[in-house]
CSV table of C-alpha atoms in Angstrom, one decimal:
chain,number,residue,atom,x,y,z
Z,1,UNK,CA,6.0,25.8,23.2
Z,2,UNK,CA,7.7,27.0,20.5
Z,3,UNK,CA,6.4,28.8,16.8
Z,4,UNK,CA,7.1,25.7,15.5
Z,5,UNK,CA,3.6,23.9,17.4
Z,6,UNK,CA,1.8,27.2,16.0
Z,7,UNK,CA,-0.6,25.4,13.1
Z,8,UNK,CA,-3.8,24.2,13.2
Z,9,UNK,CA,-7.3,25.6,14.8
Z,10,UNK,CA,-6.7,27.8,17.5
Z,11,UNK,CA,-10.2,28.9,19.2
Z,12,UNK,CA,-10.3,32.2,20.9
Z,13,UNK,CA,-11.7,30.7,24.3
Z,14,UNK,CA,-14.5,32.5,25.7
Z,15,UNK,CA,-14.1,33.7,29.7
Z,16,UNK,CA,-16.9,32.1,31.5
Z,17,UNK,CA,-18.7,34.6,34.3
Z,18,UNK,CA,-20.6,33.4,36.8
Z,19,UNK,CA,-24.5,34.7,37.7
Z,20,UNK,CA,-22.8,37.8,39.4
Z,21,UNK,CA,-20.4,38.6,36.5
Z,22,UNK,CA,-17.5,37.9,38.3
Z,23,UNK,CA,-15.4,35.0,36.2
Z,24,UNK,CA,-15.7,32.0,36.8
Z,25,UNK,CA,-12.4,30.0,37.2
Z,26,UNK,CA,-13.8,26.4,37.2
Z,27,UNK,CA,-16.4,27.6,34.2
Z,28,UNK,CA,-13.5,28.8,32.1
Z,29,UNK,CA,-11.3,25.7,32.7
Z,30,UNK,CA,-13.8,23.4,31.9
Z,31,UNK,CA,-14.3,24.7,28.4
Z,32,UNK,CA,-10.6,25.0,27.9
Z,33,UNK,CA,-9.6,21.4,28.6
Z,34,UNK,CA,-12.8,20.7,26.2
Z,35,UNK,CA,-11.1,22.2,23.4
Z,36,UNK,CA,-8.1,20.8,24.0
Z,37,UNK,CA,-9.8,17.2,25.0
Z,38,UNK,CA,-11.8,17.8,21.8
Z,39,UNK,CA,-8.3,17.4,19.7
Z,40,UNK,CA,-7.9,21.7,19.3
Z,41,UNK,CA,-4.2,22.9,18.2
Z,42,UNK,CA,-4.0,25.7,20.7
Z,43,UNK,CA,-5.6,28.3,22.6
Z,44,UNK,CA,-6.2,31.9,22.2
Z,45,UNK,CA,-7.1,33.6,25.7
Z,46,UNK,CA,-8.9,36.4,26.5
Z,47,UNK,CA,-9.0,37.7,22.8
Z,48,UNK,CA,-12.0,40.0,21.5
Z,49,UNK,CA,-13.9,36.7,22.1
Z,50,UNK,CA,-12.6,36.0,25.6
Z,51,UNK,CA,-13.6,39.9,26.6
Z,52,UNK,CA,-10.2,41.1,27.6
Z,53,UNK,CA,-11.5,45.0,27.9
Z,54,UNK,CA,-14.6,43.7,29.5
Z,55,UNK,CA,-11.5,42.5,32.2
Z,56,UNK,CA,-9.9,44.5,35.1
Z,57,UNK,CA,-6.0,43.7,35.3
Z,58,UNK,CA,-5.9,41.4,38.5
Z,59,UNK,CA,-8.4,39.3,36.5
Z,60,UNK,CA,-6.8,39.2,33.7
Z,61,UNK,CA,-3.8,37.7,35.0
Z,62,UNK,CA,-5.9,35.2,37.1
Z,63,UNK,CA,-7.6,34.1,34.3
Z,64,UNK,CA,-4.6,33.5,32.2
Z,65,UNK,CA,-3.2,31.8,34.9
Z,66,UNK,CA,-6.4,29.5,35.0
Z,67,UNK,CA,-6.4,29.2,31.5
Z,68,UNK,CA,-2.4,28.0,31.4
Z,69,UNK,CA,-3.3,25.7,34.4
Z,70,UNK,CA,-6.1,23.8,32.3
Z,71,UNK,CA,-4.0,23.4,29.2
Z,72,UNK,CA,-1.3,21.6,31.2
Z,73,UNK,CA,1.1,22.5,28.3
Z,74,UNK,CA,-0.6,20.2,26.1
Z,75,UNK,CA,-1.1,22.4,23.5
Z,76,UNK,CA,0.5,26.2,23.0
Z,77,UNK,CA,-1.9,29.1,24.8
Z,78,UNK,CA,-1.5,32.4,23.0
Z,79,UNK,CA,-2.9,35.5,25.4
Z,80,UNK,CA,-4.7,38.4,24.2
Z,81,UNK,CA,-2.4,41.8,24.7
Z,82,UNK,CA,-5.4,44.5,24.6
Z,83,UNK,CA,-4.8,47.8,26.4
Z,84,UNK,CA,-6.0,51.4,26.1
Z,85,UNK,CA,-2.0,52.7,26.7
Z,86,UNK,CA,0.8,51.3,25.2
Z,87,UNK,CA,2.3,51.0,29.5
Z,88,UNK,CA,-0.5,49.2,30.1
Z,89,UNK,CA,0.1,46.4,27.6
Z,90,UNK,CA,3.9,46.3,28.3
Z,91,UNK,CA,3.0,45.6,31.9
Z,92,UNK,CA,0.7,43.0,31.4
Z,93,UNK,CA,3.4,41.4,28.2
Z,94,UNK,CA,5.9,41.3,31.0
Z,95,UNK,CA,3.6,39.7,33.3
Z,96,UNK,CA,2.7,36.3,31.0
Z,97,UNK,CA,5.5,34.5,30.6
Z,98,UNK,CA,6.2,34.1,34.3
Z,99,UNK,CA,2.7,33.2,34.7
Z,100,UNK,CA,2.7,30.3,32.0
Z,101,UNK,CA,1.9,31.8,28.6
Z,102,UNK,CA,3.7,30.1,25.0
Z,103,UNK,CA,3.1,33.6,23.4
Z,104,UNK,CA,1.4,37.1,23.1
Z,105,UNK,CA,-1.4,38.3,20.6
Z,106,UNK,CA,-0.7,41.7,20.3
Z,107,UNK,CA,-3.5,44.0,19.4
Z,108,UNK,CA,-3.1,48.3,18.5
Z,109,UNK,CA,-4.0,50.1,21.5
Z,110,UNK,CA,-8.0,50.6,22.3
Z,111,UNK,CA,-10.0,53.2,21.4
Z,112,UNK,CA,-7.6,56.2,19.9
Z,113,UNK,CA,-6.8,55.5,16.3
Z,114,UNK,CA,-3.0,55.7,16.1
Z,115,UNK,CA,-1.0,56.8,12.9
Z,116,UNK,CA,1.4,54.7,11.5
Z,117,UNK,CA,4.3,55.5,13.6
Z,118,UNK,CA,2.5,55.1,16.6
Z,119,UNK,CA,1.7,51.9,15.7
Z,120,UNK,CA,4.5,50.9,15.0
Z,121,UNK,CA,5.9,52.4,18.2
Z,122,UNK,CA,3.5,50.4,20.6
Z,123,UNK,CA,4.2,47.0,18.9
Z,124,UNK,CA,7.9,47.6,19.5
Z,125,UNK,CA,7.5,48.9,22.9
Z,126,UNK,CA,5.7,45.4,23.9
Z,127,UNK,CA,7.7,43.4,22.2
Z,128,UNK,CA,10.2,44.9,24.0
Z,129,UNK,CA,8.9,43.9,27.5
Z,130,UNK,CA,8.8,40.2,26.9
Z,131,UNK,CA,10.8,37.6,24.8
Z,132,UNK,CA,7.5,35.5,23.9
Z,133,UNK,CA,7.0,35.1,20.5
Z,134,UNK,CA,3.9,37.3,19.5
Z,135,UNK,CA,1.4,37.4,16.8
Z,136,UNK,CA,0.1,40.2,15.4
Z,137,UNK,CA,-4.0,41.2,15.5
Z,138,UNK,CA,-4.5,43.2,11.7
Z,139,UNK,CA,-8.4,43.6,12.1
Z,140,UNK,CA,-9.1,46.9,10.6
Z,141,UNK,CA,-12.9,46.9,10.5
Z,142,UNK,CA,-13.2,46.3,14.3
Z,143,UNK,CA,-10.1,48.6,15.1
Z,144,UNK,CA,-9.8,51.4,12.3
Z,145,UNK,CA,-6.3,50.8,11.6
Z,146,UNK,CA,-4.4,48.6,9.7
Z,147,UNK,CA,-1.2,46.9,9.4
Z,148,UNK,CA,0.2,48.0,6.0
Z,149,UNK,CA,2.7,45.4,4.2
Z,150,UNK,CA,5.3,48.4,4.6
Z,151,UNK,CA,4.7,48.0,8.2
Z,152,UNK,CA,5.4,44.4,8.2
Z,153,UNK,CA,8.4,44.9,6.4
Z,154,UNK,CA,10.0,47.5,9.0
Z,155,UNK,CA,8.9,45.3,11.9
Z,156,UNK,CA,10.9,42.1,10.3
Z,157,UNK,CA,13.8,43.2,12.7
Z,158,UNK,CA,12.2,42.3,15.7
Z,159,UNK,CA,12.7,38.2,16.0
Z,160,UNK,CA,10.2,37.9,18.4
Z,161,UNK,CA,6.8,39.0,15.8
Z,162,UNK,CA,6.8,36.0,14.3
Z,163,UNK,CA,3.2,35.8,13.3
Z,164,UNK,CA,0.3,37.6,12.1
Z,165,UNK,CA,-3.2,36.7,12.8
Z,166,UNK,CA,-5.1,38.5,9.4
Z,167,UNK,CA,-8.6,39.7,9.9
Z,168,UNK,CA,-8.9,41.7,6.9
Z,169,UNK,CA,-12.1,40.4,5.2
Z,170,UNK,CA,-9.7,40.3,1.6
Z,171,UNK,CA,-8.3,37.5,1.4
Z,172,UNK,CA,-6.2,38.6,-0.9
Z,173,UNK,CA,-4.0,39.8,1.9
Z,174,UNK,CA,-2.1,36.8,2.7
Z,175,UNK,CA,-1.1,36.8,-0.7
Z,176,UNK,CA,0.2,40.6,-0.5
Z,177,UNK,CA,2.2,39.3,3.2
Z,178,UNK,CA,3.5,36.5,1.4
Z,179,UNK,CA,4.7,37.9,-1.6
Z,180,UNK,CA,6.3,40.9,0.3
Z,181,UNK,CA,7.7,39.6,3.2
Z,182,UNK,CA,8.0,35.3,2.3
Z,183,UNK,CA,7.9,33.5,4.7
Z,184,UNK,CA,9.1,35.9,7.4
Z,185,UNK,CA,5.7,35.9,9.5
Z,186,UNK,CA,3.4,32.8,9.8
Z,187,UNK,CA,0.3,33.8,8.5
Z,188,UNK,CA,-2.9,32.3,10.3
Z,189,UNK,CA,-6.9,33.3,9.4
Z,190,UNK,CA,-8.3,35.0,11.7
Z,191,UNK,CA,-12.3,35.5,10.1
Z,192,UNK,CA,-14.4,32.7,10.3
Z,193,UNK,CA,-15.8,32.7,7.2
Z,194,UNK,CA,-12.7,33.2,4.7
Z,195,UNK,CA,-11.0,30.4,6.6
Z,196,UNK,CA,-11.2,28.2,4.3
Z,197,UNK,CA,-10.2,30.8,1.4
Z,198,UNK,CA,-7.2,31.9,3.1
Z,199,UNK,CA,-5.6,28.0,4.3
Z,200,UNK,CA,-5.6,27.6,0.3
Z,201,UNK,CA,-3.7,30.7,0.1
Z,202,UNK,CA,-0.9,30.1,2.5
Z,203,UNK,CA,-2.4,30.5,6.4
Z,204,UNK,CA,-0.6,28.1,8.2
Z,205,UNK,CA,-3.6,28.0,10.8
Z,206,UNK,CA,-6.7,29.7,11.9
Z,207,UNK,CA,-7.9,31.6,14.9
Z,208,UNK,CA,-11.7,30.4,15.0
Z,209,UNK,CA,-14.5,32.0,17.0
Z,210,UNK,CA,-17.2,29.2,16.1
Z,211,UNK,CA,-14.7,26.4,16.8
Z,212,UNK,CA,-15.9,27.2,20.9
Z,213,UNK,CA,-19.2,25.4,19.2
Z,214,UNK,CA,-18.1,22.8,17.1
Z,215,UNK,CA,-14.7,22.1,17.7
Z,216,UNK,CA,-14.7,19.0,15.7
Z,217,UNK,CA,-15.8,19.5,12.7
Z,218,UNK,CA,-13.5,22.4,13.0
Z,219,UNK,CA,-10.8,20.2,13.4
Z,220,UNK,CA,-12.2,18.1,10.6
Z,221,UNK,CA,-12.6,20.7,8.4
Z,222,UNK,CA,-8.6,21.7,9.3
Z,223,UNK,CA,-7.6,17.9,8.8
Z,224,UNK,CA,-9.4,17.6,5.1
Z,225,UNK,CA,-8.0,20.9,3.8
Z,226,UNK,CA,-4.3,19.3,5.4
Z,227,UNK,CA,-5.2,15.8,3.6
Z,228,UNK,CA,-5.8,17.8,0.2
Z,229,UNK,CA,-9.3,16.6,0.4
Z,230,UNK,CA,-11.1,19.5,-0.7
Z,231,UNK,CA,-14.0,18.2,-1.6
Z,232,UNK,CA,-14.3,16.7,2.4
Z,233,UNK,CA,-13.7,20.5,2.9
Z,234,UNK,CA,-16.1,22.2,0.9
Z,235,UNK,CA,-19.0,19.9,2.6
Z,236,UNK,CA,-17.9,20.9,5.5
Z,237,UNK,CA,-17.2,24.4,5.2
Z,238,UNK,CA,-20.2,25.1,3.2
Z,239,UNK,CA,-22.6,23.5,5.8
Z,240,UNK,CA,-20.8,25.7,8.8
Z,241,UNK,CA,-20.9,28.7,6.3
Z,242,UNK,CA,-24.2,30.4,8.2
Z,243,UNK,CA,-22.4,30.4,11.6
Z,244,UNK,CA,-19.0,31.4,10.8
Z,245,UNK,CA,-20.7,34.6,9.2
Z,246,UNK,CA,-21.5,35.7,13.0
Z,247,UNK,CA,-18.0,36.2,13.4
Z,248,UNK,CA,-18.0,39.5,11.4
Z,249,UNK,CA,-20.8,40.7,13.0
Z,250,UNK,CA,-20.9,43.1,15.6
Z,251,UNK,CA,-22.4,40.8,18.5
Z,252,UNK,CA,-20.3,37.9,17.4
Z,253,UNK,CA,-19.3,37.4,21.2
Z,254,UNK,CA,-23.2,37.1,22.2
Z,255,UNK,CA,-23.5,34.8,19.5
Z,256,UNK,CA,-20.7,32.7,19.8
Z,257,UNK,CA,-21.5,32.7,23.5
Z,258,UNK,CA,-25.2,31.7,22.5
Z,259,UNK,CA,-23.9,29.2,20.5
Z,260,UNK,CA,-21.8,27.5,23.3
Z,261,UNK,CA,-24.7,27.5,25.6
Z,262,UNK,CA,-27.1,25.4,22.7
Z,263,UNK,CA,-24.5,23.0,22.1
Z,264,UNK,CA,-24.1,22.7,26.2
Z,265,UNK,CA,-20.4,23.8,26.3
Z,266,UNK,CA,-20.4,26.8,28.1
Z,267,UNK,CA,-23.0,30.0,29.2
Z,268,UNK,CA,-24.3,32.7,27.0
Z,269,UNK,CA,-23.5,35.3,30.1
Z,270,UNK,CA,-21.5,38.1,29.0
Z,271,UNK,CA,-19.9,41.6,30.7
Z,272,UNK,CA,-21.3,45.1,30.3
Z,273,UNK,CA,-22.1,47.1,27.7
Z,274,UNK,CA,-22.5,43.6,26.0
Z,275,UNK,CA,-25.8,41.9,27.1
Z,276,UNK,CA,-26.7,38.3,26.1
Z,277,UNK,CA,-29.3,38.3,22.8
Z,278,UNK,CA,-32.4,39.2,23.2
Z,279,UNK,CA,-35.5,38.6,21.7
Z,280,UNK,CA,-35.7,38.2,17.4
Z,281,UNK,CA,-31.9,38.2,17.3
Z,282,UNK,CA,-31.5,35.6,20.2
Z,283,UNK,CA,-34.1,33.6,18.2
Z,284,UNK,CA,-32.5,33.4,15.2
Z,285,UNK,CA,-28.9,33.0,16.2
Z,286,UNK,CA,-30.4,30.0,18.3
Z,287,UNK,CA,-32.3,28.5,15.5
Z,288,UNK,CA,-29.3,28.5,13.1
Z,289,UNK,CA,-27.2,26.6,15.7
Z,290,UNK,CA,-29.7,24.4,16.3
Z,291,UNK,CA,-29.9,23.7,12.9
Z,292,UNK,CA,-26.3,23.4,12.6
Z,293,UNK,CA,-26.3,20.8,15.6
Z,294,UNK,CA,-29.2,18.9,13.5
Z,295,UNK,CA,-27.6,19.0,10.2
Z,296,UNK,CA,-23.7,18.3,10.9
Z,297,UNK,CA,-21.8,16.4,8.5
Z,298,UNK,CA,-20.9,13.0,9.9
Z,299,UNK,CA,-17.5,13.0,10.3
Z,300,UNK,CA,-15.8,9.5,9.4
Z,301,UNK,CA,-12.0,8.6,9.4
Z,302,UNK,CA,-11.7,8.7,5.9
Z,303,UNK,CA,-14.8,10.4,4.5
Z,304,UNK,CA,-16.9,13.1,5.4
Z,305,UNK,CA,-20.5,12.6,4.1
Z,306,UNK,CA,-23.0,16.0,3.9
Z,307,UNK,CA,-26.4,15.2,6.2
């Protein structure tokens, strides 16, 4: 599928491991046809979310491969490109598209903190390997860098970064992208709880950690901001508000994990040096899902009305 299908809610899909940690294929494609059963625009595999680093290679291309074969092209699937070495992530970038994926999410290399014209360097390189379209991860307080506007601009010769998924916590950075580079990249929201914040703005979608939970009063929320009901929005927005904050915390895979597992859509297991939640933590991530699940808006075809 093309850049055109790329709007809408877009959850990074957790990878679903069995009681020995290995991944479990029929797991992980049961809460991917889910999402997309559930009405979901498109899928984002093995992002920070779907534990790519927590993933050796072999795997990594089997669960793609899973993931592709659950979506049966009924929506686009978008696939994590997370590597410590810029040769590691061409390899893999060269891999997906014979394997099935619609397009790359392209992430800075792990661990070292490049300067700009590294940067720069790796995103060429792997866009070089593949003729996918790709978005662009900017998260700069989970990777220490950031993808400056002046970046942006250099990179608007290569056709294939078409996208760029902004985690910033300012919003006010998909004004700076649009005002500096128009309409050049797609812009989509990519932190739970500015989603809202940065749709009015200009984001033409949103990668969503919480929609694994609640896909659809995701979706709902998505559908009232498209309507230009914003008041339908704000009920809903301001009611999820308490969960979408877990995805700027640090364990936000435990927790949206956690939060799968309440709402009966997936398990809470997760790989090394992550552990599931544990004891006050666990409690109170729990309890504000559960409370979530209690208090949902109730979602009607032309309304939305607060619990």
């Amino acid at each position: 599928m093309g850049i055109a299908a790329w709007r809408g809610v877009f959850p990074a899909a957790t990878t679903q491991f069995a009681e020995d940690f290995s991944v479990d294929h029929a797991a992980t494609a049961r809460v991917v046809d889910n999402l997309v059963t559930d009405g979901v625009h498109g899928i984002v595999a093995m992002g920070t979310v779907g534990e790519n680093n927590s993933l050796k290679a072999d795997e990594k291309r089997a669960t793609l491969r899973t993931i592709v074969d659950a979506v049966a092209g009924r929506v686009p699937v978008i696939t994590g490109v997370s590597e410590l070495t810029t040769d590691l992530a061409v390899a893999y970038a060269r891999d997906t598209a014979e394997i099935g994926a619609d397009g790359l999410m392209l992430l800075p290399a792990m661990v070292y903190v490049p300067q700009e014209h590294e940067l720069e360097a790796h995103i060429r390189a792997v866009a070089a390997a593949s003729h996918l379209p790709i978005m662009l991860y900017n998260n700069p307080p989970a990777y220490r860098v950031s993808i400056s506007i002046d970046l942006l601009k250099r990179l608007s010769d290569v056709e294939t970064l078409v996208c760029i998924k902004e985690s910033a916590p300012d919003p006010r950075r998909i004004t700076d992208i649009i005002n500096a580079c128009g309409d050049r990249y797609t812009v989509f929201a990519g932190l739970d709880d500015v989603a809202l914040e940065e749709l009015l703005l200009g984001a033409k979608g949103w990668v969503s950690g919480l929609t694994n939970a609640f896909p659809k009063e995701s979706i709902a929320l998505w559908e009232a901001f498209e309507a230009g009901d914003l008041d339908a929005a704000r009920v809903i927005y301001r009611w999820f508000m308490p969960l979408l904050h877990l995805d700027a915390e640090h364990d936000l895979v435990q927790s949206i994990k956690l939060a799968e597992a309440v709402m009966e859509r997936g398990s809470e297991r997760v790989r090394m040096p992550r552990m599931a939640l544990q004891g006050e933590r666990r409690a109170q991530v729990a309890a504000m899902v559960e409370r979530a699940r209690d208090t949902r808006p109730l979602l009607l075809k032309d309304t939305v009305i607060a619990h």
